[in-house]
Coordinates of C-alpha atoms in Angstrom, one line a residue:
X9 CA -14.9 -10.2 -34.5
X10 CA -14.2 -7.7 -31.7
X11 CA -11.7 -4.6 -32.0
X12 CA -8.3 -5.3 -30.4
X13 CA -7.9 -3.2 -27.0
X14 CA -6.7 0.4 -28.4
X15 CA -5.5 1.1 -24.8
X16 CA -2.6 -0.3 -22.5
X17 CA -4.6 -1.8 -19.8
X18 CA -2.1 -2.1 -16.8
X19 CA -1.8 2.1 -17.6
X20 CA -5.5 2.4 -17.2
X21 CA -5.8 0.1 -14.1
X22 CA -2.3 2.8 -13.0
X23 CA -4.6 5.8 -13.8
X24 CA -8.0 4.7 -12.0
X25 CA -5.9 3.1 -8.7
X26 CA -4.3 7.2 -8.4
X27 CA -8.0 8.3 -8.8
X28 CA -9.4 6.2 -6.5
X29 CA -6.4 7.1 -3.9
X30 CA -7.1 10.6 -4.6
X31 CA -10.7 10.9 -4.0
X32 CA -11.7 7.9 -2.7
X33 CA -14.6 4.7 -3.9
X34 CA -17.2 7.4 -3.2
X35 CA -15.9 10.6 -4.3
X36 CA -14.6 9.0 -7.5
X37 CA -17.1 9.3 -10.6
X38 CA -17.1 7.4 -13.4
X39 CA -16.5 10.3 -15.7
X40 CA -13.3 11.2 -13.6
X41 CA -12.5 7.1 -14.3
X42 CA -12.7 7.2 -17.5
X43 CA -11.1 10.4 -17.9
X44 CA -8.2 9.5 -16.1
X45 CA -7.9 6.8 -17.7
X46 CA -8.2 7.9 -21.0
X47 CA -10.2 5.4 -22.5
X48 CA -14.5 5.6 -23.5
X49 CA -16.8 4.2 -20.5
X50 CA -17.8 1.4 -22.8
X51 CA -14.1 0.4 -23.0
X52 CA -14.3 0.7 -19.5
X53 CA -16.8 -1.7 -18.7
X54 CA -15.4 -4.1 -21.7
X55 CA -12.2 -4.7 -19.9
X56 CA -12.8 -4.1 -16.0
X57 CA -16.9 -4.5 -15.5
X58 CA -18.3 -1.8 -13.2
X59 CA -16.5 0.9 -10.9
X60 CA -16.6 -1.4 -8.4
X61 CA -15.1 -4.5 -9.8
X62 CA -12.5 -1.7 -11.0
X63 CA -12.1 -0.9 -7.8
X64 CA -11.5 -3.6 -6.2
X65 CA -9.5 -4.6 -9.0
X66 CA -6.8 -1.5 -8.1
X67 CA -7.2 -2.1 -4.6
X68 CA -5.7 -5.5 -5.2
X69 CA -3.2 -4.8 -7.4
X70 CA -2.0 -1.7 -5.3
X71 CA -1.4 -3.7 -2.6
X72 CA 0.1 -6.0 -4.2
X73 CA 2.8 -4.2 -5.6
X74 CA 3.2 -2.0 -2.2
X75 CA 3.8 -5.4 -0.7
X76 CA 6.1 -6.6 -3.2
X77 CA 8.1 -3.1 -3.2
X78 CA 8.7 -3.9 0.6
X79 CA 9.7 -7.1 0.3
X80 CA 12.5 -6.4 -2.3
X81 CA 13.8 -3.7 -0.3
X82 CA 14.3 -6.0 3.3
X83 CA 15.9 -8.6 1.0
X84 CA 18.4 -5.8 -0.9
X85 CA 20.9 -5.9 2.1
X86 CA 22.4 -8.1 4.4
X87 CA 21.7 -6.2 7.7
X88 CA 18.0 -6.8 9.3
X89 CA 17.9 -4.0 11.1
X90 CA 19.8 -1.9 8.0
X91 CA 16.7 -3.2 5.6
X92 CA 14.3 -2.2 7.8
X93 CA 15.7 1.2 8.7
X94 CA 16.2 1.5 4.3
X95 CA 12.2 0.5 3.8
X96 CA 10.7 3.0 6.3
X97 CA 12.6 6.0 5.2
X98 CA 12.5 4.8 1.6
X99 CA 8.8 4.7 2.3
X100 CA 9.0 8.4 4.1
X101 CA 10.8 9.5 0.9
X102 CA 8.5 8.1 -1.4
X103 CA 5.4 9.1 -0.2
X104 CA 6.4 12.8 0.4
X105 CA 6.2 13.1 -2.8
X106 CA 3.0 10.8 -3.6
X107 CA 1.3 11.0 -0.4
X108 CA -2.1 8.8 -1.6
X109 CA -2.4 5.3 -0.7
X110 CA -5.4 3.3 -2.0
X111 CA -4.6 0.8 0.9
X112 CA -5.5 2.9 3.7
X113 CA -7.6 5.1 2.1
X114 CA -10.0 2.0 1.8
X115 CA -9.6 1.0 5.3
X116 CA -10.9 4.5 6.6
X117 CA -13.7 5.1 4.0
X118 CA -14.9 1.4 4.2
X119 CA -14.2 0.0 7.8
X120 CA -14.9 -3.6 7.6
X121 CA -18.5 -3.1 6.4
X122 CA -17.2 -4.8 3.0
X123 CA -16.4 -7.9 3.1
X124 CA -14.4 -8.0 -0.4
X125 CA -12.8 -4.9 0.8
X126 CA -11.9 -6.4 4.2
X127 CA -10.2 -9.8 2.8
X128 CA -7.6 -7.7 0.3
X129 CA -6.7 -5.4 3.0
X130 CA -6.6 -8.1 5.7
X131 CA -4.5 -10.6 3.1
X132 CA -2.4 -7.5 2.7
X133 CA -1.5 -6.7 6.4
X134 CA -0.7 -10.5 7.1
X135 CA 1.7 -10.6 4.2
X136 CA 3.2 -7.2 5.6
X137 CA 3.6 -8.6 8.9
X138 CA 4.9 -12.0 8.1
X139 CA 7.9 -10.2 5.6
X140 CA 8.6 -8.0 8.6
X141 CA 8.3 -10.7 11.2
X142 CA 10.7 -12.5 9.1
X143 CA 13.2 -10.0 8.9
X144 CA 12.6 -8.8 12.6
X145 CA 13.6 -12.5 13.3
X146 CA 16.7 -12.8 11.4
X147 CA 18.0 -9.7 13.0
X148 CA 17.3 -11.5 16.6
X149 CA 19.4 -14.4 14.8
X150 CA 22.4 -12.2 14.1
X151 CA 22.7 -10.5 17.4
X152 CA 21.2 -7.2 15.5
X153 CA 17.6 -7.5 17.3
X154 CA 17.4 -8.1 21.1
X155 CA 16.4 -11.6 22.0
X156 CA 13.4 -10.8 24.2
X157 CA 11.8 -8.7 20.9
X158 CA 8.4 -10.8 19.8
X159 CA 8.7 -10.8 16.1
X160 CA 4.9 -11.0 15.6
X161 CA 4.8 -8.0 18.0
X162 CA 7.2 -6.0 16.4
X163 CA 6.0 -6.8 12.7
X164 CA 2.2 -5.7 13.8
X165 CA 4.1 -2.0 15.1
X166 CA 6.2 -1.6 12.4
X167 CA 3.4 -2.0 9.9
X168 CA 1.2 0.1 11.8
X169 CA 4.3 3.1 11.8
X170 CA 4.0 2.6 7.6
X171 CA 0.1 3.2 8.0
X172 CA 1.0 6.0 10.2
X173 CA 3.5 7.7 8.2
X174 CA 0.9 7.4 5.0
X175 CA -1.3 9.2 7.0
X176 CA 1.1 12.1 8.6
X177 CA 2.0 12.5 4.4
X178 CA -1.9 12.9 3.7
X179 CA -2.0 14.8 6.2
X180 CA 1.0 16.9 4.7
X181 CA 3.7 16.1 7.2
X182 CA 7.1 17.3 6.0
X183 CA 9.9 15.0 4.9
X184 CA 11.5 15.6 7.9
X185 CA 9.0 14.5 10.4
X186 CA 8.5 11.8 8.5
X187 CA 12.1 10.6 8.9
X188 CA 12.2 11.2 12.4
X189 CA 9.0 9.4 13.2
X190 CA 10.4 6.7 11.1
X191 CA 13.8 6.5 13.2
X192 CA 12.0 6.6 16.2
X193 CA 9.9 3.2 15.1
X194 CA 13.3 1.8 14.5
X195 CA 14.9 2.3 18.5
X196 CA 11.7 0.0 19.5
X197 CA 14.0 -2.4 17.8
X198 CA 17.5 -1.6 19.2

């Protein structure tokens, strides 16, 4: 009979998706996995398989809850345009302080070269866009949003101004100009 798991899983999977956003799929050994993790590399390979089905594993999951974090934050008010102002500078606050993201950082490191790769961050991006094309559209429905605003459009700009500001906070951007990059993003919609 096999040993119950002596580990909490979802804090291992928490522990290798920050590795992996830290140094990459590449740059991230299994040794630095399994330390960060702090579990054995049997244990490991018991309960995820291989680095790469790990991998691909936290990539899901990350984006995931990234998209879900989004979501909850246009639906927290009753103003549009106020919910998507709150989610790109909650998102400029919050990444200031934790400026990795596994989502990105697999898009430049991979490309499209991985098919597997490609399909999370692709189902990601359309679920982005369609949460923000939502909103973008109920703010044209309340007189917030001008009419002649495209919501698909705007969703695909806004999204790519979250990419952006992830990579200004990499790139060690101060809170500051990440605020005022985001407020700029949000005239486009005025």
């Amino acid at each position: 009979m096999a040993r119950p798991k002596a580990f909490d899983r979802g804090a291992a999977l928490a522990a290798a998706t920050k590795t992996f956003a830290t140094y990459g799929y590449e740059g991230t050994s299994t040794e630095a996995l399994v330390k960060s993790m702090g579990i054995g590399r049997q244990s490991m390979y018991d309960t995820f398989g291989d680095k790469r089905a790990l991998y691909l594993e936290a990539l899901q999951h990350y984006c995931f809850e990234s998209v879900g974090q989004i979501a909850v934050t246009l639906q927290a008010t009753g103003s549009p345009l106020t919910a998507i102002e709150a989610a790109l500078l909650g998102f400029a606050a919050r990444i200031q302080d934790d400026s990795m993201c596994l989502g990105v950082g697999s898009v430049c490191e991979f490309g499209r070269r991985d098919r597997e790769v490609t399909a999370i961050g692709k189902s990601s991006a359309a679920s982005m866009q369609n949460i923000f094309a939502a909103t973008i559209q109920r703010g044209k429905d309340l007189g917030e949003i001008p009419p002649e605003i495209d919501p698909k459009n705007a969703a695909r700009f806004i999204n790519a101004t979250f990419i952006g500001l992830k990579v200004m906070a990499r790139g060690g951007a101060t809170h500051d100009e990440l605020r005022a990059t985001a407020r700029m993003a949000l005239r486009c919609l005025a």
